[in-house]
Coordinates of C-alpha atoms in Angstrom, one line a residue:
Chain R
M1 CA 69.7 -6.7 -31.8
S2 CA 69.4 -10.4 -30.7
R3 CA 69.9 -11.3 -34.4
Y4 CA 73.2 -9.5 -34.5
L5 CA 74.3 -11.1 -31.3
K6 CA 73.5 -14.5 -32.8
I7 CA 75.4 -13.6 -36.0
V8 CA 78.4 -12.6 -33.9
A9 CA 78.1 -15.8 -31.9
L10 CA 78.0 -17.8 -35.1
Y11 CA 81.1 -16.1 -36.4
V12 CA 82.9 -16.8 -33.2
R13 CA 81.8 -20.4 -33.6
L14 CA 83.0 -20.5 -37.2
G15 CA 86.3 -19.0 -36.0
I16 CA 86.8 -21.7 -33.4
L17 CA 85.9 -24.4 -35.9
N18 CA 88.1 -22.9 -38.5
E19 CA 91.2 -22.7 -36.2
L20 CA 90.6 -26.3 -35.1
E21 CA 91.1 -27.3 -38.7
Y22 CA 94.7 -26.2 -38.3
R23 CA 95.8 -27.3 -34.9
A24 CA 99.5 -26.7 -35.6
N25 CA 98.6 -23.0 -35.9
F26 CA 97.9 -22.9 -32.1
F27 CA 101.4 -23.8 -31.3
V28 CA 102.8 -21.2 -33.7
Q29 CA 100.6 -18.6 -32.2
L30 CA 101.5 -19.6 -28.7
F31 CA 105.2 -19.4 -29.6
Q32 CA 104.7 -16.0 -31.2
S33 CA 102.8 -14.6 -28.2
V34 CA 105.4 -15.9 -25.6
L35 CA 108.2 -14.5 -27.7
S36 CA 106.5 -11.1 -27.9
L37 CA 106.0 -11.1 -24.1
L38 CA 109.6 -12.0 -23.5
L39 CA 110.7 -9.2 -25.8
S40 CA 108.7 -6.7 -23.8
L41 CA 110.0 -8.0 -20.4
G42 CA 113.6 -8.1 -21.8
G43 CA 113.2 -4.5 -23.0
L44 CA 112.0 -3.4 -19.6
S45 CA 114.7 -5.2 -17.7
V46 CA 117.4 -3.5 -19.9
I47 CA 115.8 -0.1 -19.2
F48 CA 115.6 -0.6 -15.4
S49 CA 119.2 -1.9 -15.2
H50 CA 120.1 1.8 -16.0
T51 CA 117.4 3.8 -14.3
G52 CA 114.8 3.6 -11.5
T53 CA 112.0 5.3 -13.3
L54 CA 111.2 6.1 -16.9
N55 CA 109.5 9.5 -17.3
G56 CA 107.9 9.0 -13.9
W57 CA 106.8 5.4 -14.6
T58 CA 108.1 2.8 -12.2
Q59 CA 109.1 -0.7 -13.3
S60 CA 105.8 -2.2 -12.1
E61 CA 103.8 0.5 -13.8
L62 CA 105.5 0.0 -17.1
L63 CA 104.8 -3.7 -16.7
A64 CA 101.2 -2.7 -16.4
V65 CA 101.5 -0.8 -19.7
A66 CA 102.9 -3.9 -21.3
G67 CA 99.9 -5.9 -19.9
V68 CA 97.4 -3.4 -21.4
Y69 CA 99.4 -3.5 -24.6
F70 CA 98.9 -7.2 -24.8
I71 CA 95.2 -7.0 -24.0
I72 CA 94.4 -4.4 -26.5
G73 CA 96.6 -6.0 -29.1
G74 CA 94.9 -9.3 -28.5
I75 CA 91.5 -7.7 -29.0
I76 CA 92.6 -6.1 -32.3
R77 CA 94.1 -9.3 -33.6
L78 CA 91.3 -11.5 -32.3
V79 CA 88.6 -9.9 -34.5
I80 CA 89.2 -6.4 -35.8
E81 CA 92.4 -7.0 -37.8
P82 CA 91.4 -10.4 -39.3
S83 CA 87.9 -9.2 -40.2
L84 CA 89.1 -6.0 -41.9
W85 CA 91.9 -7.8 -43.7
R86 CA 89.1 -10.1 -45.0
L87 CA 87.1 -7.0 -46.0
M88 CA 90.0 -5.8 -48.2
Q89 CA 90.3 -9.3 -49.7
D90 CA 86.6 -9.3 -50.3
V91 CA 86.8 -6.0 -52.1
R92 CA 89.7 -7.3 -54.3
E93 CA 88.0 -10.5 -55.1
G94 CA 84.5 -9.2 -55.5
T95 CA 83.1 -11.4 -52.8
L96 CA 82.0 -8.4 -50.8
D97 CA 78.9 -8.5 -53.0
F98 CA 77.6 -11.5 -51.1
K99 CA 77.8 -9.5 -47.8
L100 CA 76.2 -6.4 -49.3
L101 CA 73.3 -8.6 -50.5
K102 CA 72.4 -9.8 -47.0
P103 CA 69.4 -8.2 -45.3
V104 CA 71.6 -7.1 -42.3
D105 CA 73.9 -4.2 -41.8
A106 CA 77.0 -5.0 -43.8
Q107 CA 79.3 -3.1 -41.4
V108 CA 78.5 -5.6 -38.7
L109 CA 79.2 -8.5 -41.1
V110 CA 82.6 -7.2 -42.3
S111 CA 83.6 -6.2 -38.7
V112 CA 83.2 -9.6 -37.2
N113 CA 83.4 -12.0 -40.1
Q114 CA 86.8 -13.4 -39.2
V115 CA 87.7 -14.4 -35.6
Q116 CA 91.2 -15.7 -34.8
M117 CA 90.6 -17.6 -31.6
W118 CA 94.2 -18.2 -30.7
K119 CA 94.8 -14.5 -30.3
L120 CA 92.9 -15.0 -27.0
I121 CA 96.3 -16.1 -25.8
D122 CA 97.5 -12.5 -25.9
I123 CA 94.6 -11.3 -23.9
V124 CA 95.1 -14.0 -21.3
M125 CA 98.8 -13.2 -21.1
G126 CA 98.0 -9.5 -20.7
L127 CA 95.6 -10.2 -17.9
G128 CA 98.2 -12.5 -16.3
V129 CA 100.8 -9.7 -16.4
L130 CA 98.3 -7.3 -14.8
A131 CA 97.5 -9.8 -12.1
V132 CA 101.2 -10.2 -11.3
V133 CA 101.7 -6.4 -11.2
F134 CA 98.8 -5.8 -8.9
A135 CA 99.6 -8.7 -6.6
Q136 CA 102.5 -6.6 -5.5
P137 CA 101.8 -4.8 -2.2
Q138 CA 103.1 -1.4 -3.3
M139 CA 100.6 -1.2 -6.2
Q140 CA 97.3 0.1 -5.0
T141 CA 94.0 -0.3 -6.6
D142 CA 90.6 1.3 -5.9
P143 CA 87.2 0.9 -7.5
L144 CA 87.4 4.3 -9.2
R145 CA 90.6 3.4 -10.9
A146 CA 89.2 0.1 -12.0
L147 CA 86.2 1.9 -13.4
F148 CA 88.3 4.5 -15.2
F149 CA 90.4 1.6 -16.6
V150 CA 87.4 -0.3 -18.0
L151 CA 86.0 2.9 -19.5
A152 CA 89.4 3.9 -21.0
L153 CA 89.8 0.4 -22.4
L154 CA 86.4 0.6 -24.0
C155 CA 87.1 4.0 -25.5
G156 CA 90.5 2.7 -26.8
G157 CA 88.8 -0.3 -28.4
V158 CA 86.2 1.9 -30.2
I159 CA 88.9 4.3 -31.3
V160 CA 91.2 1.6 -32.7
Y161 CA 88.2 -0.2 -34.4
S162 CA 87.0 3.0 -36.0
F163 CA 90.5 3.9 -37.1
Y164 CA 90.9 0.4 -38.6
L165 CA 87.6 0.5 -40.3
M166 CA 88.5 3.8 -42.0
L167 CA 91.8 2.4 -43.2
A168 CA 90.1 -0.7 -44.6
T169 CA 87.4 1.4 -46.2
I170 CA 90.0 3.2 -48.3
S171 CA 90.3 -0.1 -50.2
F172 CA 87.0 0.8 -51.9
W173 CA 89.0 3.3 -53.9
F174 CA 92.5 1.9 -53.9
V175 CA 91.8 -1.8 -53.7
K176 CA 95.2 -2.8 -52.4
V177 CA 95.9 -1.0 -49.1
D178 CA 97.4 -3.8 -47.1
N179 CA 100.5 -1.8 -46.6
I180 CA 98.6 0.9 -44.6
L181 CA 97.6 -1.8 -42.1
V182 CA 101.2 -3.0 -41.8
V183 CA 102.2 0.6 -41.0
F184 CA 99.5 0.7 -38.3
E185 CA 100.9 -2.6 -36.8
S186 CA 104.4 -1.2 -36.6
M187 CA 103.1 2.0 -35.0
Y188 CA 101.2 -0.1 -32.5
E189 CA 104.5 -1.7 -31.5
A190 CA 105.4 1.7 -30.0
G191 CA 102.5 1.2 -27.5
R192 CA 104.7 -1.1 -25.5
Y193 CA 105.8 2.0 -23.6
P194 CA 103.8 5.1 -22.5
V195 CA 103.7 7.6 -25.4
G196 CA 104.9 10.2 -23.0
I197 CA 108.5 8.9 -23.3
Y198 CA 108.7 9.6 -27.0
P199 CA 109.8 13.0 -28.5
G200 CA 107.0 15.5 -29.2
W201 CA 106.4 14.9 -32.9
L202 CA 106.2 11.1 -32.4
R203 CA 103.9 11.6 -29.4
F204 CA 101.6 13.7 -31.5
T205 CA 101.6 11.1 -34.3
L206 CA 100.9 8.3 -31.8
T207 CA 98.1 10.3 -30.2
F208 CA 96.2 11.8 -33.1
L209 CA 97.4 10.3 -36.4
V210 CA 97.6 6.7 -35.2
P211 CA 95.6 6.4 -31.9
V212 CA 98.1 4.2 -30.0
A213 CA 98.0 6.6 -27.1
F214 CA 94.3 6.2 -26.7
A215 CA 94.4 2.5 -27.2
V216 CA 97.2 1.7 -24.7
T217 CA 98.7 4.6 -22.8
I218 CA 95.4 6.1 -21.5
P219 CA 94.0 2.8 -20.2
A220 CA 97.4 2.2 -18.5
E221 CA 97.3 5.7 -17.1
A222 CA 93.9 5.0 -15.7
L223 CA 95.2 1.8 -14.1
T224 CA 98.1 3.6 -12.4
G225 CA 96.0 6.5 -11.2
R226 CA 97.4 9.1 -13.7
L227 CA 94.3 9.6 -15.7
S228 CA 92.2 12.7 -15.0
A229 CA 88.5 12.6 -15.5
E230 CA 88.9 15.4 -18.1
M231 CA 91.2 13.2 -20.1
L232 CA 88.9 10.3 -19.9
A233 CA 86.0 12.5 -21.1
L234 CA 88.2 13.6 -24.0
G235 CA 88.9 10.0 -24.8
G236 CA 85.1 9.2 -24.6
G237 CA 84.3 12.1 -26.9
L238 CA 87.0 11.1 -29.4
A239 CA 85.7 7.5 -29.4
L240 CA 82.2 8.7 -30.1
L241 CA 83.3 11.1 -32.8
L242 CA 85.5 8.5 -34.5
A243 CA 82.7 5.9 -34.3
V244 CA 80.3 8.3 -36.1
V245 CA 82.9 9.5 -38.6
S246 CA 84.0 6.0 -39.5
R247 CA 80.4 4.9 -39.9
L248 CA 79.8 7.8 -42.3
F249 CA 83.0 7.1 -44.1
W250 CA 82.0 3.4 -44.4
L251 CA 78.6 4.2 -45.8
Y252 CA 80.2 6.7 -48.2
G253 CA 82.7 3.9 -49.3
V254 CA 79.9 1.4 -49.9
R255 CA 78.0 4.0 -51.9
N256 CA 81.1 4.6 -54.0
Y257 CA 81.7 0.9 -54.4
T258 CA 78.2 0.3 -55.6
G259 CA 78.3 3.4 -57.8
A260 CA 81.7 2.3 -59.2
S261 CA 82.8 5.9 -59.2
A262 CA 79.9 7.0 -61.5
Chain E
M1 CA 47.8 -9.2 -66.0
T2 CA 50.1 -9.8 -63.1
P3 CA 52.8 -7.2 -62.5
P4 CA 56.2 -8.3 -63.8
A5 CA 58.7 -9.7 -61.4
I6 CA 61.5 -7.8 -63.1
A7 CA 60.9 -4.6 -64.9
I8 CA 63.8 -2.8 -66.6
Q9 CA 63.3 0.6 -68.2
S10 CA 66.0 2.4 -70.3
L11 CA 68.7 1.1 -67.9
R12 CA 72.1 2.6 -68.4
K13 CA 75.4 2.3 -66.7
T14 CA 78.6 4.2 -67.4
Y15 CA 81.9 3.5 -65.6
Q16 CA 84.9 5.7 -65.3
V17 CA 87.8 3.4 -65.8
S18 CA 91.5 4.2 -65.5
Q19 CA 93.4 3.2 -68.6
R20 CA 97.1 2.8 -69.5
E21 CA 99.1 1.3 -72.1
A22 CA 101.2 -1.8 -71.6
G23 CA 104.8 -1.5 -70.4
T24 CA 106.7 -0.4 -67.4
G25 CA 106.9 3.2 -68.4
A26 CA 103.2 3.5 -68.9
A27 CA 102.6 1.7 -65.6
L28 CA 104.8 4.2 -63.8
R29 CA 103.2 7.2 -65.4
S30 CA 99.7 5.9 -64.5
F31 CA 100.8 5.3 -60.9
F32 CA 101.2 9.1 -60.6
R33 CA 98.5 10.2 -62.9
R34 CA 95.6 8.1 -63.9
S35 CA 93.9 8.9 -67.1
T36 CA 90.3 7.9 -67.0
K37 CA 87.6 7.6 -69.6
D38 CA 83.9 6.9 -69.5
V39 CA 82.8 3.5 -70.7
V40 CA 79.2 2.6 -71.4
A41 CA 78.7 -0.8 -70.0
V42 CA 74.9 -0.9 -70.3
D43 CA 73.2 1.2 -72.8
D44 CA 69.5 1.8 -72.7
I45 CA 68.2 -1.6 -72.0
S46 CA 64.5 -2.4 -71.4
F47 CA 62.7 -5.6 -70.8
T48 CA 60.4 -7.3 -68.4
V49 CA 60.3 -10.8 -66.9
Q50 CA 57.0 -12.3 -65.6
P51 CA 56.9 -14.2 -62.3
G52 CA 58.0 -17.8 -62.8
E53 CA 59.7 -17.1 -66.1
I54 CA 63.2 -18.4 -66.9
V55 CA 65.0 -16.0 -69.1
G56 CA 68.4 -16.7 -70.6
F57 CA 70.6 -13.6 -70.6
L58 CA 73.2 -13.9 -73.3
G59 CA 76.1 -11.9 -74.5
P60 CA 79.8 -12.2 -75.1
N61 CA 82.3 -11.4 -72.3
G62 CA 82.1 -7.7 -71.5
A63 CA 78.6 -7.3 -73.1
G64 CA 77.2 -5.9 -69.8
K65 CA 75.5 -9.0 -68.4
T66 CA 77.1 -8.9 -65.0
T67 CA 76.7 -5.2 -64.8
T68 CA 73.0 -5.6 -65.4
L69 CA 72.7 -8.4 -62.9
K70 CA 74.5 -6.2 -60.3
M71 CA 72.1 -3.3 -60.9
L72 CA 69.2 -5.7 -60.6
S73 CA 70.5 -7.0 -57.3
G74 CA 71.2 -3.6 -56.0
L75 CA 75.0 -3.8 -56.0
L76 CA 75.3 -1.0 -58.6
Y77 CA 73.5 2.2 -59.0
P78 CA 72.2 2.7 -62.5
T79 CA 73.5 5.8 -64.2
A80 CA 70.1 6.4 -65.8
G81 CA 66.9 4.5 -66.2
E82 CA 65.1 2.4 -63.7
C83 CA 64.8 -1.2 -62.7
R84 CA 62.3 -2.7 -60.3
I85 CA 62.1 -6.1 -58.7
H86 CA 58.6 -6.9 -57.5
G87 CA 58.1 -3.2 -57.2
Y88 CA 61.3 -2.6 -55.1
I89 CA 64.1 -0.3 -56.3
P90 CA 67.1 -2.5 -55.9
S91 CA 69.7 0.2 -55.2
R92 CA 67.8 1.1 -52.0
R93 CA 68.8 -2.4 -50.7
E94 CA 65.8 -2.6 -48.4
A95 CA 65.9 -5.7 -46.2
A96 CA 62.5 -6.8 -47.6
F97 CA 63.9 -6.7 -51.1
L98 CA 67.2 -8.5 -50.2
R99 CA 65.2 -11.3 -48.7
Q100 CA 63.5 -12.0 -52.0
I101 CA 66.5 -12.2 -54.2
T102 CA 69.7 -14.2 -54.5
L103 CA 72.7 -13.9 -56.6
V104 CA 74.8 -17.0 -57.6
M105 CA 78.1 -16.3 -59.2
G106 CA 79.8 -19.3 -60.8
Q107 CA 83.2 -17.7 -60.3
R108 CA 82.9 -16.5 -56.7
N109 CA 82.2 -18.4 -53.6
Q110 CA 80.5 -17.3 -50.4
L111 CA 81.0 -20.6 -48.4
V112 CA 83.8 -20.6 -45.8
W113 CA 86.6 -22.4 -47.5
D114 CA 88.0 -24.5 -44.6
L115 CA 84.7 -25.5 -43.1
P116 CA 81.8 -27.8 -44.1
A117 CA 79.1 -26.0 -46.1
G118 CA 76.6 -26.9 -43.3
D119 CA 78.4 -24.4 -41.0
S120 CA 78.1 -21.6 -43.6
F121 CA 74.4 -22.5 -44.0
E122 CA 73.9 -22.0 -40.3
L123 CA 75.3 -18.5 -40.7
N124 CA 72.9 -17.7 -43.5
R125 CA 70.1 -19.0 -41.3
A126 CA 71.0 -16.5 -38.7
I127 CA 71.5 -13.7 -41.1
Y128 CA 68.1 -14.2 -42.8
S129 CA 66.6 -15.3 -39.4
I130 CA 64.9 -18.3 -40.9
P131 CA 62.8 -20.1 -38.3
A132 CA 64.2 -23.5 -37.3
A133 CA 61.4 -25.7 -38.8
E134 CA 61.3 -23.8 -42.1
Y135 CA 65.1 -24.0 -42.3
Q136 CA 65.1 -27.8 -41.7
R137 CA 62.4 -28.2 -44.4
T138 CA 64.2 -26.1 -46.9
L139 CA 67.6 -27.7 -46.2
A140 CA 66.1 -31.2 -46.5
E141 CA 64.5 -30.3 -49.8
L142 CA 67.7 -28.7 -51.2
T143 CA 70.0 -31.5 -50.1
E144 CA 67.7 -34.0 -51.7
L145 CA 67.3 -32.2 -55.0
L146 CA 71.0 -31.5 -55.3
E147 CA 72.1 -34.8 -53.8
I148 CA 74.5 -33.1 -51.3
G149 CA 73.4 -34.9 -48.1
D150 CA 76.9 -36.1 -47.3
L151 CA 78.8 -33.3 -49.0
I152 CA 77.6 -30.5 -46.6
K153 CA 79.5 -32.2 -43.8
K154 CA 82.9 -32.1 -45.6
P155 CA 85.1 -29.1 -45.6
V156 CA 84.4 -27.1 -48.7
R157 CA 88.1 -27.1 -49.7
N158 CA 87.9 -30.9 -50.1
L159 CA 85.0 -30.8 -52.5
S160 CA 85.2 -31.0 -56.3
L161 CA 84.2 -27.9 -58.3
G162 CA 80.9 -29.4 -59.2
E163 CA 80.1 -30.4 -55.6
R164 CA 81.1 -27.0 -54.3
M165 CA 78.8 -25.3 -56.8
K166 CA 75.9 -27.5 -55.7
C167 CA 76.6 -26.4 -52.1
E168 CA 76.9 -22.8 -53.2
V169 CA 73.5 -23.0 -54.9
A170 CA 72.0 -24.6 -51.8
G171 CA 73.4 -21.9 -49.6
A172 CA 72.1 -19.2 -51.8
L173 CA 68.5 -20.6 -51.7
L174 CA 68.1 -21.3 -48.0
H175 CA 66.0 -18.1 -47.6
R176 CA 63.7 -19.2 -50.5
P177 CA 64.2 -16.2 -52.7
S178 CA 61.6 -15.6 -55.4
V179 CA 63.9 -14.0 -57.8
L180 CA 67.2 -15.7 -58.7
F181 CA 70.1 -14.1 -60.6
L182 CA 72.4 -16.8 -61.8
D183 CA 75.6 -15.6 -63.3
E184 CA 77.3 -18.5 -65.1
P185 CA 76.3 -21.1 -62.5
T186 CA 77.8 -23.9 -64.5
I187 CA 81.1 -22.4 -65.5
G188 CA 84.0 -24.8 -65.5
L189 CA 81.8 -27.8 -64.5
D190 CA 81.9 -31.1 -66.3
V191 CA 79.0 -32.2 -68.4
T192 CA 77.4 -34.3 -65.7
A193 CA 77.6 -31.7 -63.1
Q194 CA 76.3 -29.1 -65.5
R195 CA 73.3 -31.3 -66.2
R196 CA 72.7 -31.8 -62.4
I197 CA 72.7 -28.1 -61.8
R198 CA 70.5 -27.5 -64.8
E199 CA 67.9 -30.1 -63.7
F200 CA 67.9 -28.6 -60.3
I201 CA 67.3 -25.1 -61.5
A202 CA 64.4 -26.4 -63.6
A203 CA 62.9 -28.4 -60.7
Y204 CA 63.3 -25.4 -58.3
N205 CA 61.5 -23.1 -60.8
R206 CA 58.7 -25.6 -61.2
R207 CA 58.2 -26.2 -57.5
H208 CA 58.4 -22.6 -56.3
G209 CA 57.5 -20.6 -59.3
A210 CA 60.7 -18.6 -58.9
T211 CA 61.7 -16.1 -61.5
L212 CA 65.1 -16.7 -63.0
L213 CA 67.5 -14.6 -64.9
L214 CA 70.4 -16.8 -66.1
T215 CA 73.6 -16.1 -67.9
S216 CA 75.7 -18.9 -69.3
H217 CA 78.2 -19.5 -72.0
Y218 CA 76.9 -23.0 -72.4
M219 CA 74.1 -23.1 -74.9
A220 CA 73.0 -26.4 -73.5
D221 CA 72.0 -24.6 -70.3
V222 CA 70.1 -22.0 -72.2
E223 CA 68.4 -24.5 -74.5
A224 CA 67.3 -26.7 -71.6
L225 CA 66.1 -24.0 -69.3
A226 CA 65.1 -20.8 -71.0
Q227 CA 61.9 -20.4 -72.9
R228 CA 63.1 -17.0 -73.7
V229 CA 66.4 -15.3 -74.3
V230 CA 67.6 -11.7 -74.1
V231 CA 70.7 -11.0 -76.0
I232 CA 72.9 -8.0 -75.3
H233 CA 76.0 -6.9 -77.1
H234 CA 78.2 -3.9 -76.4
G235 CA 75.7 -3.0 -73.7
R236 CA 72.7 -2.9 -76.1
L237 CA 69.7 -5.0 -76.3
L238 CA 70.0 -7.0 -79.5
F239 CA 67.2 -9.5 -79.3
D240 CA 64.4 -10.5 -76.9
G241 CA 62.3 -13.5 -77.7
R242 CA 62.1 -17.2 -78.1
L243 CA 65.3 -19.1 -78.7
A244 CA 64.0 -20.6 -82.0
S245 CA 63.2 -17.2 -83.4
L246 CA 66.7 -16.1 -82.5
V247 CA 68.0 -18.7 -84.9
E248 CA 65.5 -17.7 -87.6
R249 CA 66.2 -14.1 -87.3
F250 CA 70.0 -14.1 -87.1
S251 CA 70.8 -17.0 -89.3
P252 CA 69.2 -16.9 -92.7
H253 CA 71.5 -19.8 -93.5
K254 CA 71.6 -23.5 -93.6
T255 CA 74.6 -25.7 -93.1
I256 CA 75.3 -28.5 -95.6
T257 CA 77.7 -31.3 -94.8
L258 CA 79.0 -33.2 -97.8
H259 CA 80.9 -36.4 -98.1
V260 CA 82.7 -36.3 -101.4
E261 CA 85.2 -38.9 -102.7
P262 CA 87.7 -38.0 -103.6
L263 CA 87.5 -34.4 -102.3
N264 CA 91.0 -33.5 -103.6
G265 CA 91.0 -31.5 -106.7
H266 CA 87.6 -29.9 -105.9
D267 CA 89.1 -27.3 -103.7
H268 CA 89.0 -24.5 -106.1
D269 CA 85.4 -24.8 -107.0
L270 CA 83.8 -25.5 -103.5
A271 CA 83.6 -21.9 -102.7
Q272 CA 81.3 -21.2 -105.6
Y273 CA 78.5 -23.2 -103.8
G274 CA 78.8 -21.5 -100.5
Q275 CA 81.0 -20.4 -97.7
V276 CA 83.4 -23.3 -96.6
I277 CA 83.2 -23.5 -92.8
E278 CA 85.1 -26.7 -92.2
R279 CA 86.8 -29.3 -94.3
D280 CA 88.9 -32.4 -93.9
A281 CA 90.1 -35.2 -96.2
V282 CA 86.6 -36.6 -97.1
S283 CA 84.0 -34.0 -96.0
V284 CA 83.3 -30.4 -96.2
K285 CA 80.8 -28.1 -94.4
L286 CA 79.2 -25.3 -96.3
R287 CA 77.1 -22.4 -95.2
I288 CA 74.5 -21.4 -97.8
P289 CA 71.6 -18.9 -97.9
K290 CA 68.4 -20.5 -96.7
A291 CA 66.5 -19.5 -99.8
E292 CA 69.1 -21.1 -102.1
T293 CA 69.0 -24.5 -100.4
A294 CA 67.1 -26.5 -103.1
R295 CA 69.0 -25.0 -106.0
I296 CA 72.5 -25.4 -104.4
T297 CA 71.8 -29.0 -103.3
G298 CA 70.7 -29.9 -106.8
R299 CA 73.9 -28.5 -108.3
L300 CA 76.1 -30.2 -105.7
L301 CA 74.6 -33.6 -106.4
A302 CA 74.9 -33.1 -110.1
E303 CA 78.4 -31.7 -110.2
L304 CA 80.3 -33.5 -107.5
P305 CA 80.8 -37.2 -106.6
V306 CA 78.7 -36.8 -103.4
T307 CA 78.5 -40.0 -101.2
D308 CA 76.5 -38.5 -98.4
M309 CA 74.9 -35.2 -97.5
T310 CA 73.1 -33.6 -94.6
I311 CA 71.3 -30.3 -94.4
E312 CA 70.9 -28.6 -91.0
D313 CA 70.0 -25.4 -89.3
P314 CA 73.1 -24.0 -87.7
S315 CA 73.7 -24.8 -84.1
I316 CA 72.7 -22.2 -81.5
E317 CA 76.4 -21.8 -80.8
E318 CA 77.1 -20.9 -84.4
V319 CA 74.2 -18.4 -84.5
I320 CA 75.3 -16.8 -81.3
E321 CA 78.9 -16.6 -82.5
Q322 CA 77.7 -15.0 -85.6
V323 CA 75.6 -12.5 -83.7
F324 CA 78.4 -11.6 -81.4
N325 CA 80.9 -11.2 -84.2
A326 CA 78.8 -8.8 -86.0
P327 CA 80.4 -5.3 -86.0
A328 CA 78.8 -2.9 -83.6
D329 CA 78.7 0.9 -83.9
R330 CA 80.9 1.3 -80.8
P331 CA 84.0 -0.5 -79.5
A332 CA 83.5 -3.4 -77.1
E333 CA 84.6 -2.7 -73.5
A334 CA 85.6 -4.9 -70.7
Q335 CA 83.5 -5.7 -67.7
P336 CA 84.2 -3.8 -64.4

């Protein structure tokens, strides 16, 4: 276990060193993150110039959703997305062989092998938004909500990671599946708002086909006291299930890759 | 007798490949419906390699060399047959097995492109959990042998191809593998860099008694390193033995280079002495059966105004080319 922590730490270090090679990139990322935040805030202000609440969510609560959206998005873009893009590139270029030849679990290697440090900006901004929201006197917090929130965040992270891993594993068969990830990214955009505001079919898609609801809405619901213990348990169960399924699918993919469909 | 380091028994690998004809229409059709066919990449190959031996693994592109190396390193499951490395079955990819081997591919890099090689080395140190003292010792030895002391501090992208390859080799050996699979480690390198890598491989083999299986298209590599060569063609084992006996066995010919003045006017009758391989204004190269050497030489000297003449065994390249051009009983197929 400590070996894996060390490997993860080294990848983080390599990620930092790597990004320091391109300093200009920091400013581009900062600009992008700020722009995205302004877009979220702008959208919210347009909505609330017409109405007081949106599907039962107040302005402050929706701001909290946006904060969670940034935090989860930051985590995805910090390590999950770049690593799994890299996996697809490795499959295409044959360099995955080097990872499969290492005497450690290859799933760990491919899941953390690329870290984009500047995406921490998104996480910091998301936390900042939450801090502003909960500094307001009418927003109440209690330890149980905070606990629910952390658990829901954890489940959301696992669900999104598992989902991503399964998408990337498809590249063992179809080699070039970058477009699928792009689709996921656009779907994730929908997480800026609670999925409850969308029409039924889209809500279903965002909950079960692309787990944006579990990634963003459910943690936000926990934060605003809307999440029931049953729903949280369901999220936990789904996280566990997807983690196992994606692991099996990954192993199956590796076996197929090494068997070259024979 | 010590057990072999590498034992391959009736190894076979069949791929299912999708195929289509050239052209947009065919591409479109195959987008919706792929037609596949089975391709035999490796067909019933058996050989063993003793610990500490360096074996040159030869074959034209698509002969099945890389497929075999991938099966030996556990990246591909054999369709049939068996291979064992120090008793391990590679496809199980046990950690204890993976620690003993390394694969260097001349065309693929594992070092992080934008960072100094030293940073990637640290990562491999963690992955193989190499103790600090041992790591320092190995790194010092490798940097000295490969002369890359300064290079490992520069971003890999700023290195020349030869420098990068030396760093790749060092990175692949930090865990001191006892079995090395080198797939064209010198490809694309200039002559000096090729020689450096070659000398290093020889030195590493001498020092650590490592077993090496090496593919290369440069015969200089093979001549310098391999006491023994294994030749495969169309997935089949064609030859296994000493390099010199390869020449004897596959080339019952000699090459005669003649300087004739003037050569013009003799064109029509040169072919009666032997097969004309090359010719220019003043010289001609003929291939003749070995047994006929004395008789043909005599005739040439008597019948043509010869000013100079040399008789040689054909170069390894020529022999290999001849072997590879020989028709096989099945069509050649591409590598995966």
